[in-house]
Amino acid sequence: MSIVKTLTWHDEAATQAFAQQLAATLSANHLAPACMALHGDLGAGKTTFVRHLLRALGVTGRIKSPTYAVVEPYEVTTSAGPWPIWHFDFYRFSDPREWEDAGFRDIFASPGLKLCEWPEHASGVMPTPDLDLHLQVDTDTQRQVTLHANTPLGEAWLA
């Protein structure tokens, strides 16, 4: 049975707090290939959430939006060794061949965390994410968030 949670983030501090809570769970399960898909309109807060999550996971330095580069790689050091993290933005994707040409199949099959904005632009080629995170704008600062676990790993993240 899959887990679905609905949350309200009243402000950016609530977004940050959830990212910190989720980071602790993600870090405990970092050896498997893992994927989180982030859904929402422009300005919904997908990149803001990813920045908070990356900081909570231990990424230091500049965290750039992958809007133009399509992917930004990161790596954090855990007690079990290095943990690669990739932040994807598929907004500009228009053809599934772009996925193959970029070598993303190999990245998604490898250990590490893949954070994917605009996953619907890679539908049919992107594997099923462990967790879907849907952001809906209520006000300038408040977001309604629906989390849907699609795999046992996603369920472990939400348990």
mmCIF file of C-alpha atoms in Angstrom:
data_model
loop_
_atom_site.group_PDB
_atom_site.id
_atom_site.type_symbol
_atom_site.label_atom_id
_atom_site.label_comp_id
_atom_site.label_asym_id
_atom_site.label_seq_id
_atom_site.Cartn_x
_atom_site.Cartn_y
_atom_site.Cartn_z
ATOM 1 C CA MET A 1 0.000 0.000 0.000
ATOM 2 C CA SER A 2 1.444 3.380 -0.938
ATOM 3 C CA ILE A 3 1.681 6.315 1.414
ATOM 4 C CA VAL A 4 0.152 9.685 0.549
ATOM 5 C CA LYS A 5 0.659 12.706 2.787
ATOM 6 C CA THR A 6 -0.764 16.186 2.446
ATOM 7 C CA LEU A 7 0.971 19.108 4.132
ATOM 8 C CA THR A 8 0.692 22.864 4.293
ATOM 9 C CA TRP A 9 3.905 24.852 4.242
ATOM 10 C CA HIS A 10 2.874 28.228 5.642
ATOM 11 C CA ASP A 11 6.154 29.907 4.758
ATOM 12 C CA GLU A 12 9.711 29.233 3.621
ATOM 13 C CA ALA A 13 10.719 28.274 7.159
ATOM 14 C CA ALA A 14 8.200 25.401 6.991
ATOM 15 C CA THR A 15 9.664 24.355 3.638
ATOM 16 C CA GLN A 16 13.134 24.353 5.172
ATOM 17 C CA ALA A 17 11.969 22.385 8.215
ATOM 18 C CA PHE A 18 10.410 19.686 6.041
ATOM 19 C CA ALA A 19 13.546 19.523 3.873
ATOM 20 C CA GLN A 20 15.665 18.990 7.008
ATOM 21 C CA GLN A 21 13.328 16.255 8.254
ATOM 22 C CA LEU A 22 13.337 14.503 4.874
ATOM 23 C CA ALA A 23 17.129 14.820 4.558
ATOM 24 C CA ALA A 24 17.623 12.726 7.692
ATOM 25 C CA THR A 25 15.520 9.955 6.164
ATOM 26 C CA LEU A 26 17.192 10.193 2.741
ATOM 27 C CA SER A 27 20.666 10.007 4.252
ATOM 28 C CA ALA A 28 19.783 6.752 5.970
ATOM 29 C CA ASN A 29 18.862 5.178 2.603
ATOM 30 C CA HIS A 30 21.554 6.628 0.369
ATOM 31 C CA LEU A 31 23.068 3.511 -1.194
ATOM 32 C CA ALA A 32 20.229 2.719 -3.598
ATOM 33 C CA PRO A 33 19.444 4.547 -6.813
ATOM 34 C CA ALA A 34 16.761 6.985 -5.664
ATOM 35 C CA CYS A 35 14.519 9.486 -7.414
ATOM 36 C CA MET A 36 12.197 12.275 -6.333
ATOM 37 C CA ALA A 37 9.968 14.063 -8.844
ATOM 38 C CA LEU A 38 8.886 17.638 -8.116
ATOM 39 C CA HIS A 39 5.685 18.886 -9.727
ATOM 40 C CA GLY A 40 4.230 22.383 -9.737
ATOM 41 C CA ASP A 41 3.720 25.486 -11.818
ATOM 42 C CA LEU A 42 6.436 28.063 -12.387
ATOM 43 C CA GLY A 43 7.116 29.791 -9.095
ATOM 44 C CA ALA A 44 5.585 27.019 -6.980
ATOM 45 C CA GLY A 45 8.810 26.544 -5.016
ATOM 46 C CA LYS A 46 10.382 23.423 -6.518
ATOM 47 C CA THR A 47 13.889 24.880 -6.731
ATOM 48 C CA THR A 48 13.556 26.552 -3.327
ATOM 49 C CA PHE A 49 12.677 23.192 -1.782
ATOM 50 C CA VAL A 50 15.608 21.493 -3.555
ATOM 51 C CA ARG A 51 18.023 24.160 -2.287
ATOM 52 C CA HIS A 52 16.851 23.613 1.292
ATOM 53 C CA LEU A 53 17.082 19.838 0.853
ATOM 54 C CA LEU A 54 20.592 19.997 -0.617
ATOM 55 C CA ARG A 55 21.764 22.246 2.237
ATOM 56 C CA ALA A 56 20.210 19.859 4.772
ATOM 57 C CA LEU A 57 22.031 16.959 3.090
ATOM 58 C CA GLY A 58 25.335 18.786 3.475
ATOM 59 C CA VAL A 59 25.903 20.472 0.107
ATOM 60 C CA THR A 60 28.081 23.527 0.550
ATOM 61 C CA GLY A 61 28.883 26.291 -1.902
ATOM 62 C CA ARG A 62 26.641 27.687 -4.588
ATOM 63 C CA ILE A 63 23.502 25.745 -5.491
ATOM 64 C CA LYS A 64 22.496 26.681 -9.016
ATOM 65 C CA SER A 65 19.192 26.124 -10.783
ATOM 66 C CA PRO A 66 19.640 23.580 -13.585
ATOM 67 C CA THR A 67 17.166 25.385 -15.848
ATOM 68 C CA TYR A 68 19.679 25.986 -18.629
ATOM 69 C CA ALA A 69 22.221 23.246 -17.900
ATOM 70 C CA VAL A 70 19.445 20.608 -17.433
ATOM 71 C CA VAL A 71 21.431 18.932 -14.642
ATOM 72 C CA GLU A 72 23.629 20.110 -11.783
ATOM 73 C CA PRO A 73 25.690 17.416 -10.007
ATOM 74 C CA TYR A 74 26.575 17.488 -6.310
ATOM 75 C CA GLU A 75 28.262 15.134 -3.902
ATOM 76 C CA VAL A 76 28.135 14.893 -0.146
ATOM 77 C CA THR A 77 30.252 12.753 2.132
ATOM 78 C CA THR A 78 28.460 10.352 4.434
ATOM 79 C CA SER A 79 29.757 7.822 6.948
ATOM 80 C CA ALA A 80 29.510 5.220 4.160
ATOM 81 C CA GLY A 81 31.436 7.387 1.690
ATOM 82 C CA PRO A 82 30.559 9.799 -1.102
ATOM 83 C CA TRP A 83 26.931 10.168 -2.124
ATOM 84 C CA PRO A 84 26.194 11.662 -5.562
ATOM 85 C CA ILE A 85 23.138 13.861 -6.005
ATOM 86 C CA TRP A 86 21.833 15.200 -9.307
ATOM 87 C CA HIS A 87 19.343 18.061 -9.663
ATOM 88 C CA PHE A 88 17.512 17.907 -13.006
ATOM 89 C CA ASP A 89 15.214 20.424 -14.683
ATOM 90 C CA PHE A 90 13.452 18.892 -17.688
ATOM 91 C CA TYR A 91 11.419 22.033 -18.487
ATOM 92 C CA ARG A 92 13.117 22.492 -21.867
ATOM 93 C CA PHE A 93 12.913 18.823 -22.890
ATOM 94 C CA SER A 94 10.750 18.251 -25.945
ATOM 95 C CA ASP A 95 11.996 14.914 -27.304
ATOM 96 C CA PRO A 96 12.747 11.640 -25.460
ATOM 97 C CA ARG A 97 15.908 11.251 -27.541
ATOM 98 C CA GLU A 98 17.387 14.144 -25.548
ATOM 99 C CA TRP A 99 17.290 11.809 -22.519
ATOM 100 C CA GLU A 100 19.263 9.103 -24.307
ATOM 101 C CA ASP A 101 21.695 11.530 -25.936
ATOM 102 C CA ALA A 102 22.503 13.097 -22.559
ATOM 103 C CA GLY A 103 23.273 9.709 -20.968
ATOM 104 C CA PHE A 104 20.643 10.090 -18.261
ATOM 105 C CA ARG A 105 19.678 6.390 -18.347
ATOM 106 C CA ASP A 106 23.092 5.534 -16.862
ATOM 107 C CA ILE A 107 22.812 8.238 -14.180
ATOM 108 C CA PHE A 108 19.361 7.051 -13.117
ATOM 109 C CA ALA A 109 20.569 3.426 -12.877
ATOM 110 C CA SER A 110 23.486 4.377 -10.634
ATOM 111 C CA PRO A 111 23.485 4.899 -6.848
ATOM 112 C CA GLY A 112 22.645 8.380 -5.671
ATOM 113 C CA LEU A 113 19.730 10.756 -5.426
ATOM 114 C CA LYS A 114 18.039 12.266 -8.472
ATOM 115 C CA LEU A 115 15.857 15.341 -7.867
ATOM 116 C CA CYS A 116 13.735 16.035 -10.949
ATOM 117 C CA GLU A 117 11.823 19.198 -11.729
ATOM 118 C CA TRP A 118 9.287 19.058 -14.581
ATOM 119 C CA PRO A 119 9.349 15.219 -14.768
ATOM 120 C CA GLU A 120 6.347 15.237 -17.102
ATOM 121 C CA HIS A 121 8.680 16.549 -19.831
ATOM 122 C CA ALA A 122 10.656 13.288 -19.524
ATOM 123 C CA SER A 123 7.660 10.962 -19.259
ATOM 124 C CA GLY A 124 8.107 7.677 -21.011
ATOM 125 C CA VAL A 125 11.875 7.682 -20.464
ATOM 126 C CA MET A 126 12.333 8.642 -16.813
ATOM 127 C CA PRO A 127 11.883 5.736 -14.397
ATOM 128 C CA THR A 128 9.076 5.800 -11.851
ATOM 129 C CA PRO A 129 10.164 8.109 -9.044
ATOM 130 C CA ASP A 130 10.289 6.778 -5.517
ATOM 131 C CA LEU A 131 8.464 9.902 -4.375
ATOM 132 C CA ASP A 132 6.292 12.454 -6.163
ATOM 133 C CA LEU A 133 6.108 15.855 -4.491
ATOM 134 C CA HIS A 134 3.329 18.132 -5.800
ATOM 135 C CA LEU A 135 3.457 21.833 -4.863
ATOM 136 C CA GLN A 136 0.450 24.083 -5.247
ATOM 137 C CA VAL A 137 0.561 27.830 -4.562
ATOM 138 C CA ASP A 138 -2.000 29.098 -2.045
ATOM 139 C CA THR A 139 -0.560 32.562 -1.375
ATOM 140 C CA ASP A 140 2.762 34.322 -1.929
ATOM 141 C CA THR A 141 4.266 32.305 0.918
ATOM 142 C CA GLN A 142 1.957 29.328 1.552
ATOM 143 C CA ARG A 143 2.040 26.039 -0.367
ATOM 144 C CA GLN A 144 -0.140 22.937 -0.324
ATOM 145 C CA VAL A 145 2.060 19.875 -0.705
ATOM 146 C CA THR A 146 1.015 16.353 -1.632
ATOM 147 C CA LEU A 147 3.578 13.584 -1.292
ATOM 148 C CA HIS A 148 2.988 10.232 -2.960
ATOM 149 C CA ALA A 149 5.316 7.279 -2.383
ATOM 150 C CA ASN A 150 5.525 5.017 -5.437
ATOM 151 C CA THR A 151 8.039 2.449 -4.167
ATOM 152 C CA PRO A 152 9.088 0.824 -0.884
ATOM 153 C CA LEU A 153 11.993 3.311 -0.742
ATOM 154 C CA GLY A 154 9.568 6.229 -1.119
ATOM 155 C CA GLU A 155 7.410 4.729 1.609
ATOM 156 C CA ALA A 156 10.446 4.516 3.897
ATOM 157 C CA TRP A 157 11.117 8.215 3.283
ATOM 158 C CA LEU A 158 7.589 9.106 4.408
ATOM 159 C CA ALA A 159 7.222 6.620 7.263
#
